[in-house]
Short mmCIF file of C-alpha atoms in Angstrom, two decimals:
data_model
loop_
_atom_site.label_atom_id
_atom_site.label_comp_id
_atom_site.label_asym_id
_atom_site.label_seq_id
_atom_site.Cartn_x
_atom_site.Cartn_y
_atom_site.Cartn_z
CA MET A 712 -10.83 1.54 18.42
CA LYS A 713 -10.66 0.42 14.81
CA SER A 714 -7.63 1.33 12.69
CA CYS A 715 -7.33 1.17 8.94
CA ALA A 716 -4.44 1.91 6.61
CA VAL A 717 -5.70 3.69 3.48
CA ALA A 718 -3.53 3.90 0.38
CA VAL A 719 -3.83 7.27 -1.36
CA ILE A 720 -3.49 6.39 -5.04
CA GLY A 721 -3.79 8.15 -8.38
CA HIS A 722 -1.97 9.83 -11.26
CA VAL A 723 0.98 12.15 -10.68
CA ASP A 724 0.01 15.81 -10.03
CA HIS A 725 -3.65 15.02 -9.38
CA GLY A 726 -3.34 16.39 -5.85
CA LYS A 727 -2.82 13.38 -3.55
CA THR A 728 -0.30 15.04 -1.24
CA SER A 729 -2.22 18.33 -1.11
CA LEU A 730 -5.41 16.47 -0.24
CA VAL A 731 -3.75 14.50 2.56
CA ARG A 732 -2.35 17.76 3.94
CA ALA A 733 -5.81 19.37 3.80
CA LEU A 734 -7.36 16.40 5.62
CA THR A 735 -4.70 15.89 8.29
CA GLY A 736 -2.51 19.00 8.47
CA ILE A 737 0.52 16.78 7.86
CA GLU A 738 3.02 17.33 5.03
CA THR A 739 3.95 13.91 3.63
CA ASP A 740 6.60 15.10 1.16
CA ARG A 741 9.56 15.19 3.53
CA LEU A 742 12.55 14.76 1.18
CA LYS A 743 14.42 17.76 -0.24
CA GLU A 744 14.12 16.35 -3.78
CA GLU A 745 10.36 15.94 -3.37
CA LYS A 746 9.97 19.56 -2.31
CA GLU A 747 12.19 20.81 -5.14
CA ARG A 748 10.43 18.76 -7.83
CA GLY A 749 6.92 19.03 -6.38
CA LEU A 750 6.73 15.26 -6.84
CA SER A 751 6.31 12.43 -4.34
CA ILE A 752 9.16 9.93 -4.56
CA ALA A 753 9.00 7.99 -1.30
CA LEU A 754 6.02 6.80 0.69
CA GLY A 755 4.43 9.53 2.81
CA PHE A 756 2.48 8.97 6.00
CA ALA A 757 -0.23 10.92 7.82
CA HIS A 758 -3.08 10.11 10.17
CA ARG A 759 -6.39 11.42 11.42
CA GLY A 760 -8.87 10.34 14.05
CA TYR A 761 -12.53 9.85 13.14
CA PRO A 762 -15.59 8.99 15.25
CA SER A 763 -15.26 5.37 14.08
CA GLY A 764 -11.51 5.06 14.65
CA ASN A 765 -8.19 6.07 13.11
CA ILE A 766 -7.06 6.22 9.50
CA ASP A 767 -3.41 5.97 8.53
CA PHE A 768 -3.03 7.59 5.13
CA ILE A 769 -0.23 6.12 2.98
CA ASP A 770 0.54 8.65 0.26
CA VAL A 771 2.07 6.65 -2.60
CA PRO A 772 4.00 8.16 -5.54
CA GLY A 773 1.89 8.67 -8.64
CA HIS A 774 4.71 8.76 -11.20
CA GLU A 775 5.23 5.64 -13.33
CA ASP A 776 8.91 5.47 -12.32
CA PHE A 777 7.93 4.63 -8.74
CA VAL A 778 5.46 1.77 -9.21
CA ARG A 779 7.47 -0.51 -6.90
CA THR A 780 7.16 2.07 -4.14
CA MET A 781 3.44 2.37 -4.84
CA VAL A 782 2.98 -1.40 -4.44
CA ALA A 783 5.01 -1.40 -1.21
CA GLY A 784 2.68 1.22 0.26
CA ALA A 785 -0.59 -0.24 -1.00
CA THR A 786 0.16 -3.83 -0.04
CA GLY A 787 -0.64 -3.35 3.64
CA ALA A 788 -3.69 -1.16 3.12
CA GLY A 789 -7.23 -2.22 3.89
CA ALA A 790 -8.80 0.39 1.62
CA ALA A 791 -7.93 3.09 -0.92
CA LEU A 792 -8.52 6.79 -1.43
CA LEU A 793 -8.41 7.22 -5.20
CA VAL A 794 -7.57 10.80 -6.20
CA VAL A 795 -8.63 12.01 -9.66
CA SER A 796 -8.19 15.56 -10.93
CA ALA A 797 -11.51 17.10 -11.98
CA VAL A 798 -9.63 18.99 -14.67
CA GLU A 799 -7.70 16.08 -16.22
CA GLY A 800 -9.95 13.16 -15.33
CA VAL A 801 -8.79 9.54 -15.44
CA ALA A 802 -5.15 9.31 -16.65
CA ARG A 803 -2.67 6.53 -17.33
CA GLN A 804 -1.41 6.07 -13.77
CA THR A 805 -4.98 6.28 -12.48
CA VAL A 806 -5.71 3.15 -14.49
CA GLU A 807 -2.49 1.41 -13.45
CA HIS A 808 -3.01 2.18 -9.75
CA LEU A 809 -6.59 0.90 -9.98
CA GLU A 810 -5.33 -2.32 -11.55
CA ILE A 811 -2.66 -2.80 -8.88
CA ALA A 812 -5.13 -2.10 -6.06
CA THR A 813 -7.49 -4.68 -7.55
CA LEU A 814 -4.72 -7.28 -7.80
CA LEU A 815 -3.87 -6.61 -4.14
CA GLY A 816 -7.48 -7.33 -3.18
CA ILE A 817 -8.50 -3.78 -2.23
CA THR A 818 -12.27 -3.59 -2.67
CA LYS A 819 -13.25 -0.70 -0.39
CA GLY A 820 -12.51 2.96 -0.83
CA VAL A 821 -13.55 6.49 -1.68
CA VAL A 822 -12.92 8.44 -4.89
CA ALA A 823 -11.91 12.07 -4.30
CA VAL A 824 -12.30 14.27 -7.38
CA THR A 825 -9.86 17.05 -6.56
CA LYS A 826 -9.46 20.54 -8.03
CA ALA A 827 -13.25 20.62 -8.40
CA ASP A 828 -13.18 24.42 -8.05
CA LEU A 829 -11.37 24.55 -11.39
CA LEU A 830 -14.11 22.71 -13.29
CA ALA A 831 -17.51 24.22 -14.06
CA ARG A 832 -20.30 22.54 -12.09
CA SER A 833 -22.11 21.88 -15.34
CA GLU A 834 -19.23 19.51 -16.21
CA TRP A 835 -19.25 17.58 -12.92
CA SER A 836 -21.80 14.96 -13.98
CA LYS A 837 -19.86 14.19 -17.16
CA ARG A 838 -16.63 13.79 -15.18
CA GLU A 839 -18.37 11.56 -12.63
CA MET A 840 -19.69 9.31 -15.40
CA SER A 841 -16.20 8.89 -16.87
CA ILE A 842 -14.79 7.97 -13.46
CA LYS A 843 -17.58 5.46 -12.81
CA ALA A 844 -16.80 3.85 -16.16
CA ALA A 845 -13.08 3.65 -15.30
CA ILE A 846 -13.66 1.92 -11.95
CA SER A 847 -16.51 -0.33 -13.12
CA ALA A 848 -14.23 -3.31 -13.80
CA THR A 849 -11.97 -2.80 -10.76
CA GLY A 850 -12.13 -3.58 -7.07
CA LEU A 851 -13.36 -0.04 -6.39
CA ARG A 852 -16.51 -0.30 -8.51
CA GLY A 853 -19.53 1.17 -6.78
CA GLN A 854 -17.49 3.14 -4.24
CA PRO A 855 -18.62 6.72 -3.37
CA ILE A 856 -17.35 9.68 -5.39
CA VAL A 857 -16.83 13.10 -3.76
CA PHE A 858 -15.95 16.33 -5.57
CA CYS A 859 -13.63 18.50 -3.48
CA SER A 860 -10.89 21.12 -3.46
CA SER A 861 -7.81 21.03 -1.22
CA THR A 862 -7.18 24.75 -1.67
CA ALA A 863 -10.74 26.11 -1.46
CA GLY A 864 -11.87 23.57 1.15
CA GLU A 865 -14.95 22.71 -0.89
CA GLY A 866 -16.29 19.20 -0.30
CA LEU A 867 -13.82 18.28 2.46
CA GLU A 868 -16.58 17.82 5.06
CA SER A 869 -18.39 15.43 2.75
CA LEU A 870 -15.14 13.59 2.08
CA ASN A 871 -14.44 13.21 5.80
CA ARG A 872 -17.93 11.79 6.34
CA GLU A 873 -17.28 9.22 3.62
CA LEU A 874 -13.89 8.38 5.13
CA ASP A 875 -15.50 7.80 8.52
CA GLU A 876 -18.04 5.54 6.84
CA LEU A 877 -15.16 3.78 5.06
CA LEU A 878 -13.68 2.95 8.45
CA ARG A 879 -16.91 1.27 9.50
CA ARG A 880 -17.19 -0.81 6.35
CA SER A 881 -13.50 -1.59 5.79
CA PRO A 882 -12.84 -5.34 5.72
CA ASP A 883 -11.25 -7.24 8.56
CA LEU A 884 -7.54 -7.90 8.12
CA PRO A 885 -6.24 -11.43 7.47
CA ARG A 886 -6.11 -13.51 10.64
CA LEU A 887 -2.60 -14.86 10.98
CA SER A 888 -0.89 -16.98 13.60
CA GLY A 889 1.20 -14.03 14.78
CA PHE A 890 2.21 -10.47 13.98
CA PHE A 891 3.66 -9.80 10.50
CA LEU A 892 5.27 -6.45 9.69
CA PRO A 893 6.64 -5.85 6.16
CA VAL A 894 9.39 -3.28 6.74
CA ASP A 895 9.23 -0.18 4.54
CA ARG A 896 11.74 2.06 6.36
CA VAL A 897 14.83 1.48 8.51
CA PHE A 898 16.74 4.15 10.41
CA SER A 899 18.65 4.69 13.64
CA SER A 900 18.10 7.26 16.36
CA THR A 901 20.61 8.48 18.93
CA GLY A 902 20.11 6.64 22.19
CA MET A 903 17.46 4.37 20.66
CA GLY A 904 19.28 2.24 18.10
CA THR A 905 17.56 0.59 15.14
CA ILE A 906 13.97 1.50 14.23
CA VAL A 907 11.80 -0.08 11.54
CA THR A 908 8.39 1.04 10.31
CA GLY A 909 5.52 -0.60 8.46
CA THR A 910 1.84 -1.47 8.49
CA LEU A 911 1.18 -4.16 11.09
CA LEU A 912 -0.71 -7.26 9.96
CA GLY A 913 -1.92 -10.44 11.63
CA ALA A 914 -1.86 -9.68 15.35
CA GLY A 915 -1.10 -6.92 17.81
CA LEU A 916 2.37 -6.10 19.09
CA GLU A 917 3.71 -4.94 22.45
CA PRO A 918 7.11 -3.94 23.89
CA GLY A 919 9.18 -6.85 25.15
CA SER A 920 7.94 -9.19 22.42
CA GLN A 921 10.36 -11.65 20.88
CA ALA A 922 10.57 -11.27 17.10
CA VAL A 923 12.44 -12.51 14.06
CA VAL A 924 13.82 -10.51 11.14
CA ALA A 925 13.01 -12.61 8.08
CA PRO A 926 14.29 -14.05 5.87
CA SER A 927 17.64 -13.84 7.70
CA GLY A 928 16.14 -15.45 10.82
CA ARG A 929 17.87 -13.06 13.21
CA SER A 930 16.22 -12.97 16.65
CA VAL A 931 15.44 -9.55 18.10
CA ILE A 932 13.46 -7.99 20.93
CA VAL A 933 10.91 -5.21 20.60
CA ARG A 934 12.30 -2.46 22.79
CA GLY A 935 9.53 0.08 22.21
CA LEU A 936 6.66 1.08 19.94
CA GLN A 937 5.31 4.32 18.53
CA SER A 938 2.17 4.96 16.54
CA HIS A 939 1.20 8.44 15.33
CA GLY A 940 4.28 9.80 17.08
CA VAL A 941 3.16 8.58 20.53
CA ASP A 942 4.75 5.82 22.64
CA ARG A 943 2.43 2.81 22.86
CA ASP A 944 2.09 -0.15 25.22
CA PHE A 945 0.23 -2.02 22.49
CA VAL A 946 -0.38 -1.53 18.77
CA GLU A 947 -3.21 -3.37 17.04
CA ALA A 948 -3.12 -4.91 13.58
CA GLY A 949 -3.98 -2.49 10.81
CA SER A 950 -1.95 0.36 12.31
CA ARG A 951 1.15 2.12 11.11
CA VAL A 952 3.88 1.49 13.67
CA ALA A 953 7.52 2.36 14.37
CA VAL A 954 9.32 -0.46 16.21
CA ASN A 955 12.49 0.12 18.21
CA LEU A 956 14.56 -3.09 18.07
CA ARG A 957 17.16 -4.50 20.40
CA ASN A 958 19.93 -6.93 19.33
CA VAL A 959 20.16 -5.74 15.73
CA SER A 960 22.19 -3.06 13.97
CA ARG A 961 20.98 -0.73 11.23
CA GLU A 962 23.01 -2.73 8.69
CA ASP A 963 21.33 -6.05 9.59
CA VAL A 964 17.78 -5.14 8.56
CA ARG A 965 16.55 -3.44 5.40
CA PRO A 966 13.35 -2.41 3.65
CA GLY A 967 11.73 -5.51 2.20
CA ASP A 968 12.49 -7.63 5.25
CA VAL A 969 9.71 -8.83 7.54
CA LEU A 970 9.55 -8.46 11.32
CA CYS A 971 7.41 -11.35 12.50
CA ALA A 972 6.46 -13.60 15.38
CA PRO A 973 8.94 -16.46 15.99
CA GLY A 974 7.92 -19.85 14.64
CA CYS A 975 4.87 -18.55 12.78
CA PHE A 976 6.17 -17.87 9.27
CA SER A 977 8.55 -19.72 6.98
CA SER A 978 11.01 -18.45 4.40
CA SER A 979 11.66 -20.31 1.18
CA THR A 980 13.04 -19.96 -2.33
CA HIS A 981 9.97 -21.80 -3.69
CA ILE A 982 6.43 -20.41 -3.31
CA ASP A 983 3.30 -22.01 -4.78
CA VAL A 984 0.88 -19.42 -6.18
CA ARG A 985 -2.26 -18.94 -8.20
CA LEU A 986 -1.29 -16.61 -11.03
CA MET A 987 -3.61 -14.34 -12.97
CA VAL A 988 -2.35 -12.56 -16.06
CA SER A 989 -3.91 -9.14 -16.42
CA PRO A 990 -6.37 -8.80 -19.31
CA SER A 991 -4.37 -5.73 -20.38
CA ALA A 992 -1.09 -7.68 -20.65
CA ASN A 993 0.43 -7.56 -24.13
CA ARG A 994 1.43 -11.23 -24.16
CA ALA A 995 0.97 -14.56 -22.43
CA LEU A 996 3.05 -15.63 -19.43
CA LYS A 997 5.14 -18.66 -20.40
CA HIS A 998 6.70 -21.54 -18.49
CA LEU A 999 10.21 -20.56 -17.26
CA ASP A 1000 9.59 -16.85 -17.83
CA GLU A 1001 11.46 -14.60 -15.39
CA VAL A 1002 9.26 -12.08 -13.61
CA ARG A 1003 9.64 -9.38 -11.00
CA VAL A 1004 7.50 -10.12 -7.96
CA MET A 1005 6.42 -7.31 -5.64
CA HIS A 1006 4.97 -8.65 -2.40
CA GLY A 1007 4.82 -6.93 0.94
CA THR A 1008 7.57 -4.34 0.71
CA ARG A 1009 9.99 -6.62 -1.15
CA SER A 1010 10.75 -6.69 -4.86
CA ALA A 1011 12.58 -9.74 -6.23
CA THR A 1012 12.92 -11.69 -9.45
CA ALA A 1013 11.66 -15.25 -9.81
CA THR A 1014 11.34 -17.94 -12.44
CA VAL A 1015 7.81 -19.12 -13.20
CA ARG A 1016 7.23 -22.86 -13.32
CA LEU A 1017 3.70 -23.59 -14.48
CA ILE A 1018 1.99 -26.61 -12.94
CA GLN A 1019 -0.04 -27.41 -16.06
CA GLY A 1020 0.55 -26.31 -19.62
CA ASN A 1021 3.15 -23.97 -21.00
CA ARG A 1022 1.43 -20.56 -20.92
CA ILE A 1023 -1.23 -18.44 -19.28
CA GLU A 1024 -3.03 -16.10 -21.67
CA PRO A 1025 -4.06 -12.52 -20.71
CA GLY A 1026 -7.20 -12.63 -18.57
CA GLU A 1027 -6.62 -16.26 -17.54
CA CYS A 1028 -5.23 -17.79 -14.36
CA ASP A 1029 -3.55 -21.03 -13.31
CA TYR A 1030 -1.34 -22.51 -10.62
CA ALA A 1031 2.42 -22.12 -10.66
CA GLN A 1032 5.53 -22.16 -8.53
CA LEU A 1033 7.77 -19.12 -8.21
CA ARG A 1034 11.45 -19.93 -7.70
CA PHE A 1035 13.54 -17.12 -6.23
CA ALA A 1036 17.33 -16.78 -6.12
CA GLY A 1037 17.16 -16.29 -2.35
CA PRO A 1038 14.63 -16.97 0.41
CA VAL A 1039 11.53 -14.79 0.74
CA THR A 1040 8.90 -14.66 3.48
CA ALA A 1041 5.17 -14.74 2.86
CA PHE A 1042 1.93 -16.02 4.37
CA VAL A 1043 -0.87 -18.14 2.91
CA GLY A 1044 -3.29 -15.90 1.05
CA GLN A 1045 -0.88 -12.99 0.67
CA ARG A 1046 -1.26 -11.14 -2.63
CA ALA A 1047 1.54 -9.98 -4.89
CA VAL A 1048 2.00 -8.19 -8.20
#
């Protein structure tokens, strides 16, 4: 059965978490601070089965202070659920999330126009036109738009039909030489030991597998697997998974690391890339500039060494080498921001 991780993106307070709860019955805001502030801070996770397979919803924070967390959640997704308030329309973080999703290569999705019960139907067509204009130059151009309400239940059946269709048309994941799991959470459980979670890429995973924690290179064994809260004998690529590890302590693995197949992926302080400077950037990228690179679930600084010339203007692209202070792990074709 097909699985797809879908990043739920959009501006703060546009109703992402409420919509995920209405679709799945799962509350993704689990932290005390999130409940007190009514604001998503960490990544939230929920799931639902559809006739065409399973969707893992990754509820990313919409506030501008948590862009790194948003990238960490969206980087493993095969599609996006863009949430736009019918009342407020496209806002600043809507635009930024669209840009990030485009840079990460997300080209399939659904646009959910929430709080539709609070906007007169006579205004729906105008709001739809403004949303179409906003996504016209992004990876989500041409994707279906559904008006809905998490509280009134209006439009949720139509949204679920579009999400099922999204499963069928979602792109195949990158084919890699082995499994590749960017770690987004690490915790320990009594009697179980160290557990890491993430969105599985590359290949499937099963208990007993040998693995490496990169970039440290520490060898570990997969003791057990869970997906959607159920023990699994096998988890396919594209799924959210919790991995119980043997031979490693909680202190020896952290978010941003990669759990991967031995001998399949290298770590290095130098990575060759093709860089594109966003058309909305306020200046050119120059040779020897220091940048923050968000790839997988890791965020690190690097120095840019351009292969040709001394600058890349907004809207242009060129080849470069990123030089990091410490080793990082990536695969050919992986996208970063």
